[in-house]
Amino acid sequence: MPLEALERIRDQLHVMATTVVPNFCDMAAGLQGQVQELLDGYRLEQPETMP
């Protein structure tokens, strides 16, 4: 998995956890989509290692 993408998501989650984010739901949905894209891409590259 691309480490840089995971680090960006981690940093965004940190901001969400430590500040008041007015568009929390939209931001969370966007992050969920980014994580799903990473998982889907990884599954395509490594089909034998993930269910």
PDB file of N, CA and C in Angstrom:
ATOM      1  N   MET A   1       0.845  -1.181   0.000  1.00  0.00           N
ATOM      2  CA  MET A   1       0.000   0.000   0.000  1.00  0.00           C
ATOM      3  C   MET A   1       0.886   1.238   0.000  1.00  0.00           C
ATOM      4  N   PRO A   2       0.440   2.241  -0.666  1.00  0.00           N
ATOM      5  CA  PRO A   2       1.238   3.470  -0.701  1.00  0.00           C
ATOM      6  C   PRO A   2       1.313   4.118   0.685  1.00  0.00           C
ATOM      7  N   LEU A   3       2.501   4.143   1.222  1.00  0.00           N
ATOM      8  CA  LEU A   3       2.705   4.683   2.556  1.00  0.00           C
ATOM      9  C   LEU A   3       2.321   6.157   2.643  1.00  0.00           C
ATOM     10  N   GLU A   4       2.603   6.927   1.614  1.00  0.00           N
ATOM     11  CA  GLU A   4       2.296   8.352   1.642  1.00  0.00           C
ATOM     12  C   GLU A   4       0.792   8.591   1.766  1.00  0.00           C
ATOM     13  N   ALA A   5      -0.002   7.802   1.072  1.00  0.00           N
ATOM     14  CA  ALA A   5      -1.459   7.952   1.141  1.00  0.00           C
ATOM     15  C   ALA A   5      -1.962   7.633   2.543  1.00  0.00           C
ATOM     16  N   LEU A   6      -1.433   6.590   3.151  1.00  0.00           N
ATOM     17  CA  LEU A   6      -1.831   6.244   4.509  1.00  0.00           C
ATOM     18  C   LEU A   6      -1.411   7.323   5.499  1.00  0.00           C
ATOM     19  N   GLU A   7      -0.239   7.904   5.314  1.00  0.00           N
ATOM     20  CA  GLU A   7       0.212   8.976   6.203  1.00  0.00           C
ATOM     21  C   GLU A   7      -0.684  10.202   6.080  1.00  0.00           C
ATOM     22  N   ARG A   8      -1.129  10.534   4.861  1.00  0.00           N
ATOM     23  CA  ARG A   8      -2.042  11.675   4.673  1.00  0.00           C
ATOM     24  C   ARG A   8      -3.363  11.432   5.385  1.00  0.00           C
ATOM     25  N   ILE A   9      -3.879  10.219   5.262  1.00  0.00           N
ATOM     26  CA  ILE A   9      -5.132   9.878   5.925  1.00  0.00           C
ATOM     27  C   ILE A   9      -4.957   9.935   7.434  1.00  0.00           C
ATOM     28  N   ARG A  10      -3.853   9.412   7.939  1.00  0.00           N
ATOM     29  CA  ARG A  10      -3.573   9.466   9.374  1.00  0.00           C
ATOM     30  C   ARG A  10      -3.536  10.902   9.863  1.00  0.00           C
ATOM     31  N   ASP A  11      -2.878  11.771   9.104  1.00  0.00           N
ATOM     32  CA  ASP A  11      -2.781  13.174   9.502  1.00  0.00           C
ATOM     33  C   ASP A  11      -4.151  13.845   9.512  1.00  0.00           C
ATOM     34  N   GLN A  12      -4.996  13.515   8.532  1.00  0.00           N
ATOM     35  CA  GLN A  12      -6.342  14.084   8.500  1.00  0.00           C
ATOM     36  C   GLN A  12      -7.171  13.588   9.680  1.00  0.00           C
ATOM     37  N   LEU A  13      -7.027  12.323  10.024  1.00  0.00           N
ATOM     38  CA  LEU A  13      -7.735  11.790  11.182  1.00  0.00           C
ATOM     39  C   LEU A  13      -7.274  12.462  12.469  1.00  0.00           C
ATOM     40  N   HIS A  14      -5.997  12.757  12.566  1.00  0.00           N
ATOM     41  CA  HIS A  14      -5.467  13.459  13.742  1.00  0.00           C
ATOM     42  C   HIS A  14      -6.106  14.837  13.866  1.00  0.00           C
ATOM     43  N   VAL A  15      -6.200  15.549  12.758  1.00  0.00           N
ATOM     44  CA  VAL A  15      -6.841  16.871  12.775  1.00  0.00           C
ATOM     45  C   VAL A  15      -8.286  16.736  13.222  1.00  0.00           C
ATOM     46  N   MET A  16      -8.983  15.747  12.705  1.00  0.00           N
ATOM     47  CA  MET A  16     -10.385  15.553  13.074  1.00  0.00           C
ATOM     48  C   MET A  16     -10.536  15.226  14.551  1.00  0.00           C
ATOM     49  N   ALA A  17      -9.580  14.499  15.104  1.00  0.00           N
ATOM     50  CA  ALA A  17      -9.665  14.086  16.503  1.00  0.00           C
ATOM     51  C   ALA A  17      -9.276  15.189  17.469  1.00  0.00           C
ATOM     52  N   THR A  18      -8.520  16.170  17.010  1.00  0.00           N
ATOM     53  CA  THR A  18      -7.995  17.174  17.938  1.00  0.00           C
ATOM     54  C   THR A  18      -8.564  18.573  17.733  1.00  0.00           C
ATOM     55  N   THR A  19      -9.426  18.755  16.747  1.00  0.00           N
ATOM     56  CA  THR A  19     -10.024  20.068  16.510  1.00  0.00           C
ATOM     57  C   THR A  19     -11.508  19.904  16.210  1.00  0.00           C
ATOM     58  N   VAL A  20     -12.216  21.009  16.258  1.00  0.00           N
ATOM     59  CA  VAL A  20     -13.624  20.999  15.865  1.00  0.00           C
ATOM     60  C   VAL A  20     -13.669  21.158  14.354  1.00  0.00           C
ATOM     61  N   VAL A  21     -14.163  20.140  13.696  1.00  0.00           N
ATOM     62  CA  VAL A  21     -14.232  20.143  12.239  1.00  0.00           C
ATOM     63  C   VAL A  21     -15.693  20.363  11.840  1.00  0.00           C
ATOM     64  N   PRO A  22     -15.998  21.510  11.213  1.00  0.00           N
ATOM     65  CA  PRO A  22     -17.395  21.799  10.896  1.00  0.00           C
ATOM     66  C   PRO A  22     -18.030  20.821   9.910  1.00  0.00           C
ATOM     67  N   ASN A  23     -17.261  20.273   9.025  1.00  0.00           N
ATOM     68  CA  ASN A  23     -17.797  19.323   8.038  1.00  0.00           C
ATOM     69  C   ASN A  23     -17.313  17.913   8.338  1.00  0.00           C
ATOM     70  N   PHE A  24     -17.409  17.504   9.599  1.00  0.00           N
ATOM     71  CA  PHE A  24     -16.876  16.232  10.075  1.00  0.00           C
ATOM     72  C   PHE A  24     -17.390  15.050   9.256  1.00  0.00           C
ATOM     73  N   CYS A  25     -18.695  14.994   9.028  1.00  0.00           N
ATOM     74  CA  CYS A  25     -19.275  13.848   8.309  1.00  0.00           C
ATOM     75  C   CYS A  25     -18.752  13.762   6.876  1.00  0.00           C
ATOM     76  N   ASP A  26     -18.672  14.909   6.208  1.00  0.00           N
ATOM     77  CA  ASP A  26     -18.157  14.909   4.838  1.00  0.00           C
ATOM     78  C   ASP A  26     -16.694  14.489   4.806  1.00  0.00           C
ATOM     79  N   MET A  27     -15.920  14.990   5.765  1.00  0.00           N
ATOM     80  CA  MET A  27     -14.499  14.658   5.819  1.00  0.00           C
ATOM     81  C   MET A  27     -14.316  13.165   6.111  1.00  0.00           C
ATOM     82  N   ALA A  28     -15.109  12.634   7.054  1.00  0.00           N
ATOM     83  CA  ALA A  28     -15.021  11.211   7.396  1.00  0.00           C
ATOM     84  C   ALA A  28     -15.408  10.344   6.202  1.00  0.00           C
ATOM     85  N   ALA A  29     -16.447  10.732   5.476  1.00  0.00           N
ATOM     86  CA  ALA A  29     -16.861   9.965   4.302  1.00  0.00           C
ATOM     87  C   ALA A  29     -15.776   9.980   3.232  1.00  0.00           C
ATOM     88  N   GLY A  30     -15.125  11.117   3.064  1.00  0.00           N
ATOM     89  CA  GLY A  30     -14.029  11.203   2.099  1.00  0.00           C
ATOM     90  C   GLY A  30     -12.865  10.307   2.481  1.00  0.00           C
ATOM     91  N   LEU A  31     -12.529  10.297   3.754  1.00  0.00           N
ATOM     92  CA  LEU A  31     -11.441   9.434   4.222  1.00  0.00           C
ATOM     93  C   LEU A  31     -11.801   7.963   4.062  1.00  0.00           C
ATOM     94  N   GLN A  32     -13.053   7.633   4.346  1.00  0.00           N
ATOM     95  CA  GLN A  32     -13.491   6.252   4.175  1.00  0.00           C
ATOM     96  C   GLN A  32     -13.338   5.831   2.712  1.00  0.00           C
ATOM     97  N   GLY A  33     -13.684   6.714   1.804  1.00  0.00           N
ATOM     98  CA  GLY A  33     -13.530   6.417   0.385  1.00  0.00           C
ATOM     99  C   GLY A  33     -12.077   6.222  -0.003  1.00  0.00           C
ATOM    100  N   GLN A  34     -11.199   7.057   0.544  1.00  0.00           N
ATOM    101  CA  GLN A  34      -9.770   6.935   0.239  1.00  0.00           C
ATOM    102  C   GLN A  34      -9.211   5.604   0.748  1.00  0.00           C
ATOM    103  N   VAL A  35      -9.613   5.220   1.966  1.00  0.00           N
ATOM    104  CA  VAL A  35      -9.149   3.953   2.534  1.00  0.00           C
ATOM    105  C   VAL A  35      -9.669   2.781   1.696  1.00  0.00           C
ATOM    106  N   GLN A  36     -10.942   2.862   1.277  1.00  0.00           N
ATOM    107  CA  GLN A  36     -11.502   1.782   0.464  1.00  0.00           C
ATOM    108  C   GLN A  36     -10.757   1.646  -0.854  1.00  0.00           C
ATOM    109  N   GLU A  37     -10.405   2.768  -1.479  1.00  0.00           N
ATOM    110  CA  GLU A  37      -9.633   2.720  -2.722  1.00  0.00           C
ATOM    111  C   GLU A  37      -8.281   2.043  -2.507  1.00  0.00           C
ATOM    112  N   LEU A  38      -7.622   2.361  -1.395  1.00  0.00           N
ATOM    113  CA  LEU A  38      -6.337   1.726  -1.098  1.00  0.00           C
ATOM    114  C   LEU A  38      -6.510   0.221  -0.898  1.00  0.00           C
ATOM    115  N   LEU A  39      -7.554  -0.173  -0.156  1.00  0.00           N
ATOM    116  CA  LEU A  39      -7.801  -1.590   0.074  1.00  0.00           C
ATOM    117  C   LEU A  39      -8.111  -2.317  -1.229  1.00  0.00           C
ATOM    118  N   ASP A  40      -8.958  -1.718  -2.053  1.00  0.00           N
ATOM    119  CA  ASP A  40      -9.302  -2.346  -3.328  1.00  0.00           C
ATOM    120  C   ASP A  40      -8.068  -2.504  -4.216  1.00  0.00           C
ATOM    121  N   GLY A  41      -7.241  -1.475  -4.276  1.00  0.00           N
ATOM    122  CA  GLY A  41      -6.026  -1.553  -5.066  1.00  0.00           C
ATOM    123  C   GLY A  41      -5.082  -2.616  -4.556  1.00  0.00           C
ATOM    124  N   TYR A  42      -4.952  -2.714  -3.249  1.00  0.00           N
ATOM    125  CA  TYR A  42      -4.079  -3.725  -2.659  1.00  0.00           C
ATOM    126  C   TYR A  42      -4.604  -5.127  -2.959  1.00  0.00           C
ATOM    127  N   ARG A  43      -5.920  -5.299  -2.852  1.00  0.00           N
ATOM    128  CA  ARG A  43      -6.507  -6.614  -3.128  1.00  0.00           C
ATOM    129  C   ARG A  43      -6.264  -7.034  -4.569  1.00  0.00           C
ATOM    130  N   LEU A  44      -6.324  -6.076  -5.481  1.00  0.00           N
ATOM    131  CA  LEU A  44      -6.070  -6.404  -6.889  1.00  0.00           C
ATOM    132  C   LEU A  44      -4.616  -6.816  -7.114  1.00  0.00           C
ATOM    133  N   GLU A  45      -3.692  -6.166  -6.373  1.00  0.00           N
ATOM    134  CA  GLU A  45      -2.279  -6.476  -6.519  1.00  0.00           C
ATOM    135  C   GLU A  45      -1.877  -7.748  -5.779  1.00  0.00           C
ATOM    136  N   GLN A  46      -2.537  -8.035  -4.662  1.00  0.00           N
ATOM    137  CA  GLN A  46      -2.177  -9.162  -3.797  1.00  0.00           C
ATOM    138  C   GLN A  46      -3.411 -10.014  -3.490  1.00  0.00           C
ATOM    139  N   PRO A  47      -4.060 -10.604  -4.458  1.00  0.00           N
ATOM    140  CA  PRO A  47      -5.329 -11.294  -4.205  1.00  0.00           C
ATOM    141  C   PRO A  47      -5.198 -12.492  -3.251  1.00  0.00           C
ATOM    142  N   GLU A  48      -4.027 -13.076  -3.162  1.00  0.00           N
ATOM    143  CA  GLU A  48      -3.877 -14.265  -2.306  1.00  0.00           C
ATOM    144  C   GLU A  48      -3.666 -13.918  -0.838  1.00  0.00           C
ATOM    145  N   THR A  49      -3.403 -12.650  -0.500  1.00  0.00           N
ATOM    146  CA  THR A  49      -3.082 -12.314   0.888  1.00  0.00           C
ATOM    147  C   THR A  49      -4.250 -11.712   1.656  1.00  0.00           C
ATOM    148  N   MET A  50      -5.326 -11.318   0.968  1.00  0.00           N
ATOM    149  CA  MET A  50      -6.469 -10.719   1.655  1.00  0.00           C
ATOM    150  C   MET A  50      -7.747 -11.432   1.247  1.00  0.00           C
ATOM    151  N   PRO A  51      -8.671 -11.582   2.200  1.00  0.00           N
ATOM    152  CA  PRO A  51      -9.947 -12.237   1.872  1.00  0.00           C
ATOM    153  C   PRO A  51     -10.796 -11.381   0.949  1.00  0.00           C
TER     154      PRO A  51
END
